[in-house]
Coordinates of C-alpha atoms and ligand atoms in Angstrom, one line a residue:
X4 CA -3.2 -28.6 80.1
X5 CA -6.4 -26.7 81.0
X6 CA -8.1 -26.0 77.7
X7 CA -11.0 -23.6 76.9
X8 CA -12.8 -25.2 73.9
X9 CA -14.8 -22.8 71.8
X10 CA -17.9 -24.8 70.9
X11 CA -19.8 -23.7 67.8
X12 CA -22.6 -26.3 68.3
X13 CA -23.3 -29.5 70.2
X14 CA -22.9 -31.9 67.2
X15 CA -19.4 -30.5 66.4
X16 CA -18.5 -30.5 70.1
X17 CA -18.9 -34.3 70.4
X18 CA -15.8 -35.3 68.4
X19 CA -13.8 -32.2 69.6
X20 CA -14.5 -32.8 73.3
X21 CA -13.9 -36.6 73.0
X22 CA -10.6 -36.2 71.4
X23 CA -9.3 -33.3 73.4
X24 CA -10.4 -34.6 76.8
X25 CA -8.3 -37.7 76.3
X26 CA -5.2 -35.6 76.9
X27 CA -6.4 -32.3 78.5
X28 CA -8.8 -30.9 81.1
X29 CA -11.4 -29.3 78.9
X30 CA -14.1 -26.7 79.6
X31 CA -16.5 -25.7 76.8
X32 CA -17.1 -22.1 75.8
X33 CA -20.3 -21.4 73.8
X34 CA -19.5 -18.0 72.4
X35 CA -21.6 -17.6 69.2
X36 CA -23.3 -14.2 68.8
X37 CA -23.3 -15.0 65.1
X38 CA -26.4 -17.2 65.7
X39 CA -29.7 -15.6 64.8
X40 CA -32.5 -15.3 65.5
X41 CA -32.3 -15.6 69.3
X42 CA -34.7 -18.6 69.4
X43 CA -32.2 -20.5 67.2
X44 CA -29.4 -19.6 69.6
X45 CA -31.5 -21.0 72.4
X46 CA -32.1 -24.3 70.5
X47 CA -28.3 -24.7 70.0
X48 CA -27.5 -23.8 73.6
X49 CA -30.1 -26.3 74.9
X50 CA -28.6 -29.0 72.7
X51 CA -25.1 -28.3 74.2
X52 CA -26.6 -28.3 77.7
X53 CA -28.0 -31.7 76.9
X54 CA -24.6 -33.0 75.7
X55 CA -22.7 -31.6 78.6
X56 CA -25.1 -33.2 81.1
X57 CA -24.9 -36.5 79.3
X58 CA -21.1 -36.5 79.1
X59 CA -20.6 -34.6 82.4
X60 CA -18.4 -31.6 81.4
X61 CA -18.6 -27.9 82.2
X62 CA -19.5 -25.2 79.7
X63 CA -19.3 -21.4 80.1
X64 CA -22.1 -19.5 78.4
X65 CA -21.1 -15.8 77.9
X66 CA -24.0 -13.3 77.4
X67 CA -25.6 -13.3 74.0
X68 CA -24.9 -9.9 72.4
X69 CA -24.9 -9.9 68.6
X70 CA -24.2 -6.1 68.2
X71 CA -20.4 -6.4 68.4
X72 CA -20.5 -9.3 66.0
X73 CA -22.6 -7.3 63.5
X74 CA -19.9 -4.6 63.7
X75 CA -17.1 -7.1 63.1
X76 CA -18.6 -8.2 59.7
X77 CA -19.8 -4.7 58.7
X78 CA -19.6 -4.2 54.9
X79 CA -19.3 -7.9 54.3
X80 CA -23.0 -8.8 54.8
X81 CA -23.8 -9.5 51.2
X82 CA -20.8 -11.8 50.5
X83 CA -21.5 -15.5 50.1
X84 CA -20.8 -18.2 52.6
X85 CA -17.2 -19.2 52.8
X86 CA -16.1 -15.6 52.0
X87 CA -14.3 -12.9 54.0
X88 CA -17.5 -12.5 56.1
X89 CA -17.0 -16.0 57.5
X90 CA -13.4 -15.4 58.1
X91 CA -14.2 -12.2 60.0
X92 CA -16.9 -14.1 61.9
X93 CA -14.6 -17.0 62.9
X94 CA -11.7 -14.7 63.8
X95 CA -14.1 -12.6 66.0
X96 CA -15.3 -15.7 68.0
X97 CA -11.7 -17.1 68.3
X98 CA -10.3 -13.8 69.5
X99 CA -13.0 -13.5 72.2
X100 CA -12.3 -17.1 73.3
X101 CA -8.5 -16.6 73.5
X102 CA -9.0 -13.4 75.6
X103 CA -11.3 -15.3 77.9
X104 CA -8.9 -18.2 78.1
X105 CA -6.2 -15.8 79.2
X106 CA -8.4 -14.0 81.7
X107 CA -9.6 -17.2 83.2
X108 CA -6.1 -18.7 83.5
X109 CA -6.5 -21.5 81.0
X110 CA -3.3 -22.7 79.3
X111 CA -4.7 -22.9 75.9
X112 CA -7.8 -22.6 73.7
X113 CA -9.1 -24.7 70.7
X114 CA -12.3 -24.8 68.6
X115 CA -14.8 -27.4 67.5
X116 CA -15.2 -25.5 64.2
X117 CA -12.8 -28.0 62.6
X118 CA -15.3 -30.9 63.0
X119 CA -17.4 -29.4 60.2
X120 CA -16.7 -30.5 56.6
X121 CA -17.8 -27.0 55.5
X122 CA -15.2 -25.0 57.2
X123 CA -11.8 -23.8 56.0
X124 CA -9.5 -25.6 58.6
X125 CA -6.3 -24.1 57.2
X126 CA -7.7 -20.6 57.8
X127 CA -9.0 -21.5 61.2
X128 CA -5.7 -22.9 62.4
X129 CA -3.7 -20.1 60.9
X130 CA -5.8 -17.3 62.5
X131 CA -6.0 -19.3 65.8
X132 CA -2.2 -19.3 65.9
X133 CA -2.0 -15.6 65.1
X134 CA -4.5 -14.7 67.8
X135 CA -2.7 -16.9 70.3
X136 CA 0.5 -15.0 69.7
X137 CA -1.2 -11.7 70.0
X138 CA -3.2 -12.5 73.2
X139 CA -0.4 -14.6 74.8
X140 CA -2.2 -17.9 75.3
X141 CA -1.5 -21.2 73.4
X142 CA -3.7 -22.4 70.6
X143 CA -4.3 -26.1 69.9
X144 CA -4.6 -26.6 66.2
X145 CA -7.0 -29.3 65.0
X146 CA -8.7 -31.0 62.1
X147 CA -11.4 -32.9 64.1
X148 CA -13.2 -34.0 61.0
X149 CA -10.3 -36.1 60.0
X150 CA -10.2 -39.9 60.8
X151 CA -14.0 -40.1 60.4
X152 CA -14.4 -37.3 63.0
X153 CA -17.4 -35.8 61.2
X154 CA -19.1 -39.2 60.8
X155 CA -18.5 -39.9 64.5
X156 CA -20.1 -36.6 65.4
X157 CA -23.2 -37.5 63.3
X158 CA -23.4 -40.8 65.0
X159 CA -23.0 -39.5 68.5
X160 CA -25.5 -36.7 68.1
X161 CA -28.1 -39.1 66.7
X162 CA -27.6 -41.4 69.6
X163 CA -28.0 -38.6 72.1
X164 CA -30.9 -37.0 70.1
X165 CA -29.1 -33.7 69.8
X166 CA -30.6 -30.9 67.7
X167 CA -28.7 -30.5 64.4
X168 CA -29.2 -27.1 62.7
X169 CA -29.7 -26.8 58.9
X170 CA -27.9 -23.5 58.4
X171 CA -24.6 -22.1 59.5
X172 CA -25.9 -19.5 61.9
X173 CA -26.2 -15.8 60.9
X174 CA -29.3 -14.3 59.2
X175 CA -27.4 -14.1 56.0
X176 CA -26.8 -17.8 55.9
X177 CA -30.4 -18.4 56.8
X178 CA -31.5 -16.2 53.9
X179 CA -29.3 -18.0 51.5
X180 CA -30.6 -21.3 52.7
X181 CA -34.1 -20.2 52.0
X182 CA -33.3 -19.0 48.5
Ligands
LIG357 S1 -22.3 -18.2 57.3 FE1 -21.6 -19.0 59.3 S2 -19.4 -18.6 59.4 FE2 -20.3 -17.3 57.8 S3 -20.7 -15.4 58.8 FE3 -22.6 -16.6 58.9 S4 -22.5 -17.6 60.9 FE4 -20.4 -16.9 60.4

């Protein structure tokens, strides 16, 4: 199958890409308007460009426009990490990925978000399946962090010298990190 893989960051993409590309034709999709400020977005994008060059795969980089993302989490700004704000954020990114997969004639979409030990994989796979049904394109559920997937991602990103961020992405997570 041709799969559009939503990539949240280069370190998480390592395990996700490795595992998916064993059985599918995979193209990355770096859609993350949740990353602020812009210079941080650039750092994470540069890290992914480095990975895709090293491992020779293609990645699509849609325009960076955080305004629609801010609207999608409106009213949830002050909630803590792991709350409804994060669910809205992940659903927003997955919906956009699914719509692009459909538009670009991919058979399915997936996400590297499940490489992270901090993410609610049950929610991600549930919302991924619902979005897939709504948009009309297949979703590939995953728990990439399983079977040492997260450790493997740490190892691979160290070996490749990939930038690893120390906060989730949005200005609210940056603020909490600084507290
Ligand atoms: S903490 Fe992370 S998942 Fe939650 S809203 Fe911010 S960027 Fe999105």
